[in-house]
Every structure is written in structure tokens, then in C-alpha cells.
PDB file of C-alpha atoms and ligand atoms in Angstrom:
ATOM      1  CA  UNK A   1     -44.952 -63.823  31.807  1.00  0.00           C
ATOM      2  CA  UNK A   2     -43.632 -65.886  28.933  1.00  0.00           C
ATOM      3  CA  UNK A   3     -40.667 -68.506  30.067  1.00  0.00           C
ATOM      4  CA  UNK A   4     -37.500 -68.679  28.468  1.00  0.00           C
ATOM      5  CA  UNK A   5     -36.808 -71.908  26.935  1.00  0.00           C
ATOM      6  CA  UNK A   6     -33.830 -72.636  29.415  1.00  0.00           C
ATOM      7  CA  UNK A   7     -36.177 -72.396  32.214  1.00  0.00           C
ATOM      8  CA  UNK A   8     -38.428 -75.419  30.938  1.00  0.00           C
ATOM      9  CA  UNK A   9     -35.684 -77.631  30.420  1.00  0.00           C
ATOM     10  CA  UNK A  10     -34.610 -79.907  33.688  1.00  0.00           C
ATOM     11  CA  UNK A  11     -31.871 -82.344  33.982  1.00  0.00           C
ATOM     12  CA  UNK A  12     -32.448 -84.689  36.813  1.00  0.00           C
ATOM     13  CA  UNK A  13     -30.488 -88.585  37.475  1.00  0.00           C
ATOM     14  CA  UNK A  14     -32.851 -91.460  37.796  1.00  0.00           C
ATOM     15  CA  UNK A  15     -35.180 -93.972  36.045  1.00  0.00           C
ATOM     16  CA  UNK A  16     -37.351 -92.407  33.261  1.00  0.00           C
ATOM     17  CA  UNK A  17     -39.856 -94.854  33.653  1.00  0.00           C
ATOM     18  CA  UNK A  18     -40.885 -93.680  37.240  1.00  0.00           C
ATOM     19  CA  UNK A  19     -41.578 -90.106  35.957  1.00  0.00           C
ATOM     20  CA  UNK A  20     -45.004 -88.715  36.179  1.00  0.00           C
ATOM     21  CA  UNK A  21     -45.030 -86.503  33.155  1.00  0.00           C
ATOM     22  CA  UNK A  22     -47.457 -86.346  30.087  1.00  0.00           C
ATOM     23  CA  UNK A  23     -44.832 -88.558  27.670  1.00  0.00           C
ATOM     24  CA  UNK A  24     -42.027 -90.361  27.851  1.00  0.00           C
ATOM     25  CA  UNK A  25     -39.362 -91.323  24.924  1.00  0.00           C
ATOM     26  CA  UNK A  26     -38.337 -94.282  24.571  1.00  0.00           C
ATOM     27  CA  UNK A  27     -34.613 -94.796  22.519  1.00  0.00           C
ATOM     28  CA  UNK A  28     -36.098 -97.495  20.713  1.00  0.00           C
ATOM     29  CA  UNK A  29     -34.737 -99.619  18.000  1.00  0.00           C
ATOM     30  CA  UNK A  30     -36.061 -99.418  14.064  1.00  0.00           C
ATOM     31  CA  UNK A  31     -38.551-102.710  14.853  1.00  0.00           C
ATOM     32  CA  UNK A  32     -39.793-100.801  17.829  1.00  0.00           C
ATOM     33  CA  UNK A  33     -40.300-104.710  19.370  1.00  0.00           C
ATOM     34  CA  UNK A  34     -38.454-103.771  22.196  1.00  0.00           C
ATOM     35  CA  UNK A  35     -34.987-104.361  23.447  1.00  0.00           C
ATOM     36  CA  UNK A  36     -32.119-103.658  26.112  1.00  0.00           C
ATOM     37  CA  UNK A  37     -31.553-100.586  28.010  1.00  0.00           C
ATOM     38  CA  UNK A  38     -34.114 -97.635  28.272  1.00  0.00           C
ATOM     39  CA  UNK A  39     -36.016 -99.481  25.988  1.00  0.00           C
ATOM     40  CA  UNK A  40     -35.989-102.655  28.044  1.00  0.00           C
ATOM     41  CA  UNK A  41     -36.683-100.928  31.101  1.00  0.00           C
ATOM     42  CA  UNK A  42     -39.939 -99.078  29.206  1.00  0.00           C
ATOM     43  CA  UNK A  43     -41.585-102.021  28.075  1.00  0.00           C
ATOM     44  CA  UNK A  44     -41.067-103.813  31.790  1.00  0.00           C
ATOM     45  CA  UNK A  45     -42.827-101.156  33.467  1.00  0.00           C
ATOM     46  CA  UNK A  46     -45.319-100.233  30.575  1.00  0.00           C
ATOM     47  CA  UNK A  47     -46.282-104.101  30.268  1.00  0.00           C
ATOM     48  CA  UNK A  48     -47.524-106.542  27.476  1.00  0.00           C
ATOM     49  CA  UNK A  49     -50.032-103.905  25.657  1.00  0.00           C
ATOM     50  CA  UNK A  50     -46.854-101.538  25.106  1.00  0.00           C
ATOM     51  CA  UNK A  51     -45.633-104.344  22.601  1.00  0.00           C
ATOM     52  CA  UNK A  52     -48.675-105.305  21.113  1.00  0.00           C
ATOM     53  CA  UNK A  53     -49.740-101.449  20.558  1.00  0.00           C
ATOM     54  CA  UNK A  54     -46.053-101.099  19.123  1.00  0.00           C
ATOM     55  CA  UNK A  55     -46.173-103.968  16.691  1.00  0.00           C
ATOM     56  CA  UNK A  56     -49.136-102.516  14.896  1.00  0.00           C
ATOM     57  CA  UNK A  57     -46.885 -99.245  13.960  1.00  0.00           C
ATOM     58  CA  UNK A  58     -44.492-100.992  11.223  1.00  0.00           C
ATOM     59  CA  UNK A  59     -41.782-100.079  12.801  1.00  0.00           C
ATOM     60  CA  UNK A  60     -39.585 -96.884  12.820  1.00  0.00           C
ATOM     61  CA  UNK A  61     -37.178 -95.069  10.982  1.00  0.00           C
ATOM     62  CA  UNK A  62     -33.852 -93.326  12.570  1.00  0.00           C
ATOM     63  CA  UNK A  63     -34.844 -89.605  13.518  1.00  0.00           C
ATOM     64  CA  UNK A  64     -38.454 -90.355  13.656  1.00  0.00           C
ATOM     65  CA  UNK A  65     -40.881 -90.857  16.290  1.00  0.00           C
ATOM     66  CA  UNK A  66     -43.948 -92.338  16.801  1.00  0.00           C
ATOM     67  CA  UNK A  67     -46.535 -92.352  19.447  1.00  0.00           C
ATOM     68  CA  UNK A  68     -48.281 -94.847  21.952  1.00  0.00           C
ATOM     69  CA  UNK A  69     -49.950 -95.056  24.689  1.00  0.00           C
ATOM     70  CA  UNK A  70     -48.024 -95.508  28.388  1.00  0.00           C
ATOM     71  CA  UNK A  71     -50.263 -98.262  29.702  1.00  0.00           C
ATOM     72  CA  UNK A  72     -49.029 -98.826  33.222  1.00  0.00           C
ATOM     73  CA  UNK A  73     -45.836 -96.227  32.905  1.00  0.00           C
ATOM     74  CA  UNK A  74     -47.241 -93.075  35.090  1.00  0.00           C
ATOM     75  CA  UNK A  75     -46.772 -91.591  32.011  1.00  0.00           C
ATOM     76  CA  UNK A  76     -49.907 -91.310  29.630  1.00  0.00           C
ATOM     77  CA  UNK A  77     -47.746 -91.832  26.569  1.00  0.00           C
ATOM     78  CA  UNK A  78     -44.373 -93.267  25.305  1.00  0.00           C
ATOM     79  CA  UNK A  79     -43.060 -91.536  22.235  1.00  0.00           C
ATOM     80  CA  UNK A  80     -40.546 -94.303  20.498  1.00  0.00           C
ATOM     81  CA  UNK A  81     -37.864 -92.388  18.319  1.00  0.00           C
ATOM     82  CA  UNK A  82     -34.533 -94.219  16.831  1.00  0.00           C
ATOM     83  CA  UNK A  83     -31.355 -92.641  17.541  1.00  0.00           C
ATOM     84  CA  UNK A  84     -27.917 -93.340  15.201  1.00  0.00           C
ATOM     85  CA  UNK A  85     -25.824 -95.788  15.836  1.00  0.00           C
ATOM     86  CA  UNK A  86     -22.268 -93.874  16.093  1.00  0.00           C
ATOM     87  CA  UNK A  87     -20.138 -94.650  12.890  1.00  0.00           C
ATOM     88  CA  UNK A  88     -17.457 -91.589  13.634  1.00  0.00           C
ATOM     89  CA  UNK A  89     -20.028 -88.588  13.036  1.00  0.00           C
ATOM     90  CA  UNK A  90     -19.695 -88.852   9.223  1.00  0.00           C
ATOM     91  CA  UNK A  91     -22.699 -90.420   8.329  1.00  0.00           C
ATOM     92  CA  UNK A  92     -24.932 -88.119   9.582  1.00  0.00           C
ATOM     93  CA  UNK A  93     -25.393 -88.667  12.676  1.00  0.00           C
ATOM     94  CA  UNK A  94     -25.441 -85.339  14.201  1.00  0.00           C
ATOM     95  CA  UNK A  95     -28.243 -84.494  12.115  1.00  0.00           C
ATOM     96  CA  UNK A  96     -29.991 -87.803  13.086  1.00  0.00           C
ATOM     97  CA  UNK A  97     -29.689 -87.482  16.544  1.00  0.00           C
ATOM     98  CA  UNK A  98     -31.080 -83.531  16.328  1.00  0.00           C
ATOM     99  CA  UNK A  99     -34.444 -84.800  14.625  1.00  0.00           C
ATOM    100  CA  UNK A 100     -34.527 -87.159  17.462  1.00  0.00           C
ATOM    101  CA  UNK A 101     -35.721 -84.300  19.389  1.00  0.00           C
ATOM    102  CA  UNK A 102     -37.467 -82.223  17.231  1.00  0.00           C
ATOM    103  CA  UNK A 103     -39.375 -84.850  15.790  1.00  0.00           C
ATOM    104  CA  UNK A 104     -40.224 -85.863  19.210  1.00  0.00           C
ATOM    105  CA  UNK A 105     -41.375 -82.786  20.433  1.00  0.00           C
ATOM    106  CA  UNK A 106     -43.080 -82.021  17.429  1.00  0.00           C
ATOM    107  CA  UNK A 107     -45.183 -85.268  17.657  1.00  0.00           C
ATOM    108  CA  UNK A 108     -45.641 -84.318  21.766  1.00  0.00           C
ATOM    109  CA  UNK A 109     -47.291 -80.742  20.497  1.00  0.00           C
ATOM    110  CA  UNK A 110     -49.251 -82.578  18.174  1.00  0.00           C
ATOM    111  CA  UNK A 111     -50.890 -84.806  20.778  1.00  0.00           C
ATOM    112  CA  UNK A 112     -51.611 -82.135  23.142  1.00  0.00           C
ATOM    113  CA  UNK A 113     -48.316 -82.980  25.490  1.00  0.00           C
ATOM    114  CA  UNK A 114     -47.192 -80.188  27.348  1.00  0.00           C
ATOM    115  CA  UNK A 115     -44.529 -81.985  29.999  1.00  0.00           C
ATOM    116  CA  UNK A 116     -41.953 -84.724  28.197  1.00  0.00           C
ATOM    117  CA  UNK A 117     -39.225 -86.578  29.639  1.00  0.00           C
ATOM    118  CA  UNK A 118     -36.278 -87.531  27.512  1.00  0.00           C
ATOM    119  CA  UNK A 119     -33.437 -90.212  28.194  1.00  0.00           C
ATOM    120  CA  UNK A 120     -30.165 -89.799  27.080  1.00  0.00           C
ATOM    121  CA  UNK A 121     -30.618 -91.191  22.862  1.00  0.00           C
ATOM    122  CA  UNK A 122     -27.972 -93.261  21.518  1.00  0.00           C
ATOM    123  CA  UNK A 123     -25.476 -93.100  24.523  1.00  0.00           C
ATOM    124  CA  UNK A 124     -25.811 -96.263  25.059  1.00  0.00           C
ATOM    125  CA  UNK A 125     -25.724 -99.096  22.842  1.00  0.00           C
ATOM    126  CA  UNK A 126     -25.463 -97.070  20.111  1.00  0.00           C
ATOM    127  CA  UNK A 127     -22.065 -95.405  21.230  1.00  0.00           C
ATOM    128  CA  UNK A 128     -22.911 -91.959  20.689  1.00  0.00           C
ATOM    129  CA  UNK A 129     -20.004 -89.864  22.401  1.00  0.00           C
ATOM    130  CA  UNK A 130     -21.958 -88.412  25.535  1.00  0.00           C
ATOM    131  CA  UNK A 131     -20.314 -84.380  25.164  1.00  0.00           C
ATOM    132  CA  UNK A 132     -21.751 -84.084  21.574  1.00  0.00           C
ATOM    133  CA  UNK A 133     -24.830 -85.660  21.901  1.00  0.00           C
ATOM    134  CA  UNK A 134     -25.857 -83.967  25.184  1.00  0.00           C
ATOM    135  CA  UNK A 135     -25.189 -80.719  23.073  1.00  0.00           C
ATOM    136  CA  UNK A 136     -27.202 -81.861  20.340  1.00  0.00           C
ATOM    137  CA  UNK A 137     -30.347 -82.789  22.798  1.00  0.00           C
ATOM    138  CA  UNK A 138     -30.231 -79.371  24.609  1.00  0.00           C
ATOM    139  CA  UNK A 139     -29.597 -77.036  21.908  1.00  0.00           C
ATOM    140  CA  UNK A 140     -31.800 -79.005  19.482  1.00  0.00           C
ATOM    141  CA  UNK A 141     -34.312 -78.837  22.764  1.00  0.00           C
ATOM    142  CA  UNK A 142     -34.155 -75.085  23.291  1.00  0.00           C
ATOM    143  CA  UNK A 143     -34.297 -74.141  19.373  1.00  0.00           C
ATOM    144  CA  UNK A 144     -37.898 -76.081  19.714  1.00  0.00           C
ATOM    145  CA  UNK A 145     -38.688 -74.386  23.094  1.00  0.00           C
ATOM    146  CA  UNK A 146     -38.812 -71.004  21.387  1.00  0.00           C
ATOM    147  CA  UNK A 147     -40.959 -71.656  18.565  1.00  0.00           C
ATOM    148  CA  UNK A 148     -43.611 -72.895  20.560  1.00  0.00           C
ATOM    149  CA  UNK A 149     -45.244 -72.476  24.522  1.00  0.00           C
ATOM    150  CA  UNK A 150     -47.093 -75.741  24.041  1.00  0.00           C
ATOM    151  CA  UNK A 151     -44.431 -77.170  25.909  1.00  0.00           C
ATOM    152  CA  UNK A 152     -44.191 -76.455  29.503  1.00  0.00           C
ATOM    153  CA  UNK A 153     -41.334 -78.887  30.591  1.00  0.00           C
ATOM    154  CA  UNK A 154     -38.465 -81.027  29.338  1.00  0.00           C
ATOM    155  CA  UNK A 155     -36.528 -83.178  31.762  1.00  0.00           C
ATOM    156  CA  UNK A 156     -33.596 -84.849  30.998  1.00  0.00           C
ATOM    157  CA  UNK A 157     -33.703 -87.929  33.101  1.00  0.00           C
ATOM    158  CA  UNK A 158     -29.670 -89.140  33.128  1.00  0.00           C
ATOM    159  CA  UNK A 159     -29.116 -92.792  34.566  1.00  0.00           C
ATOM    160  CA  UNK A 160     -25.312 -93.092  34.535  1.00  0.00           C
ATOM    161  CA  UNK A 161     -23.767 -90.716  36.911  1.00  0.00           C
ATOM    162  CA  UNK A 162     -21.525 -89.651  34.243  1.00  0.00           C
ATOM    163  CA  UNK A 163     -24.292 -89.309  31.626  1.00  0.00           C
ATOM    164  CA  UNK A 164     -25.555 -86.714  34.373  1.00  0.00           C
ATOM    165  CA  UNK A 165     -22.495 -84.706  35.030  1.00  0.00           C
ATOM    166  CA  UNK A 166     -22.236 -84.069  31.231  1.00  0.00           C
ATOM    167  CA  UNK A 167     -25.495 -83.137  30.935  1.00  0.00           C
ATOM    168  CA  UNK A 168     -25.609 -80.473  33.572  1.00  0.00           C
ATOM    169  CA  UNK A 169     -21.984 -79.174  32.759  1.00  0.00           C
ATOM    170  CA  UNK A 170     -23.509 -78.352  29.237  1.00  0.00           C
ATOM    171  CA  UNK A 171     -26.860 -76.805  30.668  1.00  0.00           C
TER     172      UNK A 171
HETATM  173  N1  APR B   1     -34.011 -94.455  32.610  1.00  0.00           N
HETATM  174  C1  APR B   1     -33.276 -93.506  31.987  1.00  0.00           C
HETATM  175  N2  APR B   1     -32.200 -93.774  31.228  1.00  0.00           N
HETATM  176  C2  APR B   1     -31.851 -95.077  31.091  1.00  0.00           C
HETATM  177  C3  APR B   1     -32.571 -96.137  31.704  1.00  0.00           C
HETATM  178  C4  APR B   1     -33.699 -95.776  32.493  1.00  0.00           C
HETATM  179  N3  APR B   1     -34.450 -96.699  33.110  1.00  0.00           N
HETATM  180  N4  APR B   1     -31.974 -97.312  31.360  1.00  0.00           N
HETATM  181  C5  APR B   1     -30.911 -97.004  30.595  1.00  0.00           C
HETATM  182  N5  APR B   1     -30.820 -95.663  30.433  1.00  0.00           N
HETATM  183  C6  APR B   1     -29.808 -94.888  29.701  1.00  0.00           C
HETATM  184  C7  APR B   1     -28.517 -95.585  29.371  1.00  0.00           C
HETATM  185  O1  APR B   1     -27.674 -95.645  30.514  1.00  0.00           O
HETATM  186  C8  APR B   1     -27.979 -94.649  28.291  1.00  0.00           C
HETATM  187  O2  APR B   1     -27.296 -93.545  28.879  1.00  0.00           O
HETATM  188  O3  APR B   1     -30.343 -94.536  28.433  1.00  0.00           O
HETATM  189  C9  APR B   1     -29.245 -94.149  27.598  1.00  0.00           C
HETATM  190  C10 APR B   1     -29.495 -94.736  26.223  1.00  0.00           C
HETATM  191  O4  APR B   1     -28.916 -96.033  26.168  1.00  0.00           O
HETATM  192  P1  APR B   1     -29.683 -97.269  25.445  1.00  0.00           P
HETATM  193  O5  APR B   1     -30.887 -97.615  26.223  1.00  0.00           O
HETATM  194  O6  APR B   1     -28.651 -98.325  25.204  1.00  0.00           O
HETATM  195  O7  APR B   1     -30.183 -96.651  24.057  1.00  0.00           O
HETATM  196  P2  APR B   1     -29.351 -96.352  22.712  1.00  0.00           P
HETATM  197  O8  APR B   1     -27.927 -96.082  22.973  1.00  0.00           O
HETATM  198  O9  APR B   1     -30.185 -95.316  21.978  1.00  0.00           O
HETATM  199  O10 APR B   1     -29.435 -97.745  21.937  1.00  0.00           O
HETATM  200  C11 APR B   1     -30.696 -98.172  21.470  1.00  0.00           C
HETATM  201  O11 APR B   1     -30.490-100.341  22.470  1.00  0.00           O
HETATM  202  O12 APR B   1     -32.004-101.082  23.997  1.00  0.00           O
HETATM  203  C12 APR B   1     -31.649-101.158  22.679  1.00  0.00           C
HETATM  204  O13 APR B   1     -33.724-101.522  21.532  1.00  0.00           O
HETATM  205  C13 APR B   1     -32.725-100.561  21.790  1.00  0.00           C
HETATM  206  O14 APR B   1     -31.641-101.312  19.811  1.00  0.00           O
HETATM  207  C14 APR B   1     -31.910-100.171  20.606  1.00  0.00           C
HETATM  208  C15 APR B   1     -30.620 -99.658  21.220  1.00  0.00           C
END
């Protein structure tokens, strides 16, 4: 019995990097060297190899995503995409943010992925106000969802409580 997209889509609070799913993403930075946050916490866990893997993909641009390998994440693969920075929504952002996903999940069908985890891109550093942009992940999310069953899962793994409330008010 086919699923509906809504019922592959989870939103959970915790660390992403403890998930045991096929890929992670990683809101990465255009160098894709590494950096604070989700990012920082992904290349802790994943270790040295994430880097060196990382520096050998010339970087990144905003909206795309690229693949590695998860080293020692329980994940089998991180999948590094570059959310906007927030300028006040008229720069394109929106749009940005939306190929985020798709991009992401398109790269994850193209590898075989069938259960991805996703943090919450650009609400961090990148000041991306948390209503729209958790309405950007799930919608761009479930447009995906129903052009394809290669998917199985996607979890929305929320660290900030408040991150997490938004999140499931919208779901
Ligand atoms: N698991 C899940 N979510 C996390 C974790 C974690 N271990 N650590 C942080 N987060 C959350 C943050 O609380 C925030 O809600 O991820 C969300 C994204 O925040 P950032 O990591 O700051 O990412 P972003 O806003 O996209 O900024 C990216 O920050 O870390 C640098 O190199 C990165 O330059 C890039 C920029």
C-alpha cells in the first residue's frame, strides 16, 4: 500500500549525528572545511577522513549538495548542502533554502538512500527566521516525497527546543 508523503516525514529533538539512518545533511558552509554548529558537531563525530574526503570536492555552492561518506557517524553518508544566509527574504532566499532540500534528496535517490535525516538549514548562524524556513523544509520535503517512493523516511532532527515546537506546529 503506497505511503503518503506525510507519513514518511518525522520530526524528532536531538543530535543528528547520533541517528542511524542511511544519510545525514550536514548545513555546511560554501568551503565545506567545516565549521560551528551542525556542521561542527558532524565533523567531531564523523572524524579526520570527513575533512580530508570534503576538501577534495572544491567546495559548494548555496542550494547545492554534495555527497560523502559518514566515516564513523552511524550514518553511511553525510550529504553537505549550503543554506542562505538571511538578508530579509529578498535575495532569494526562499528559493535557496527550497533547493536545499530538493537537491538533497535528489542526490540521496541518486545514491541509493532511502532513510535521510535533515537538521534544521540556516536557522542558525545564518539567521533564517525558524516559521518560514520550517515551511519551506516540509513542504519543499513532501512536494519531493510524491514524485518518488525511493525515499522511505525523512526525519527532522530539531536541537533547540524551540526549533522543535515550530517544526511540529507546522507538520
Ligand atoms: N544536531 C541537530 N541540529 C543541530 C546540531 C546537532 N548536533 N547542532 C546544531 N544544530 C542546529 C542549530 O541549533 C540550528 O537550529 O542546526 C541548526 C542550523 O544551525 P547552524 O549549524 O548554525 O547552521 P546554519 O544556520 O545553516 O549556518 C551554517 O554555520 O556552522 C557554520 O559552517 C557552518 O558556515 C556555516 C554556518
Amino acid at each position: 500500500m503506497k505511503k503518503k508523503p506525510e507519513d514518511k516525514i518525522e520530526i524528532v529533538q536531538g543530535d543528528i549525528t547520533k541517528l542511524e539512518v542511511d544519510a545525514i545533511v550536514n548545513a555546511a558552509n560554501t568551503t565545506l572545511l567545516g565549521g560551528g554548529g551542525v556542521d561542527g558537531a558532524i565533523h567531531r563525530a564523523a572524524g579526520p577522513e570527513l575533512l580530508a574526503e570534503c576538501r577534495t570536492l572544491g567546495g559548494c555552492q548555496p542550494g547545492e549538495a554534495k555527497i560523502t561518506r559518514g566515516y564513523r557517524l552511524p550514518a553511511r553518508f553525510v550529504i553537505h548542502t549550503v543554506g542562505p544566509v538571511w538578508r530579509g527574504g529578498k535575495r532569494g532566499e526562499p528559493e535557496t533554502l527550497a533547493n536545499c532540500y530538493r537537491n538533497s534528496l535528489q542526490v540521496a535517490v541518486e545514491n541509493g538512500i532511502r532513510t535521510i535525516a535533515f537538521p534544521a538549514i540556516s536557522c542558525g548562524a545564518y539567521g533564517y527566521p525558524i516559521e518560514e524556513a520550517a515551511q519551506i523544509a516540509v513542504n519543499t520535503t513532501r512536494e519531493f516525497l510524491a514524485t518518488t517512493d525511493q525515499i522511505e523516511k525523512v526525519i527532522f532532527v530539531l536541537w533547540d527546543e524551540d526549533v522543535y515546537k515550530t517544526y511540529r506546529r507546522i507538520l
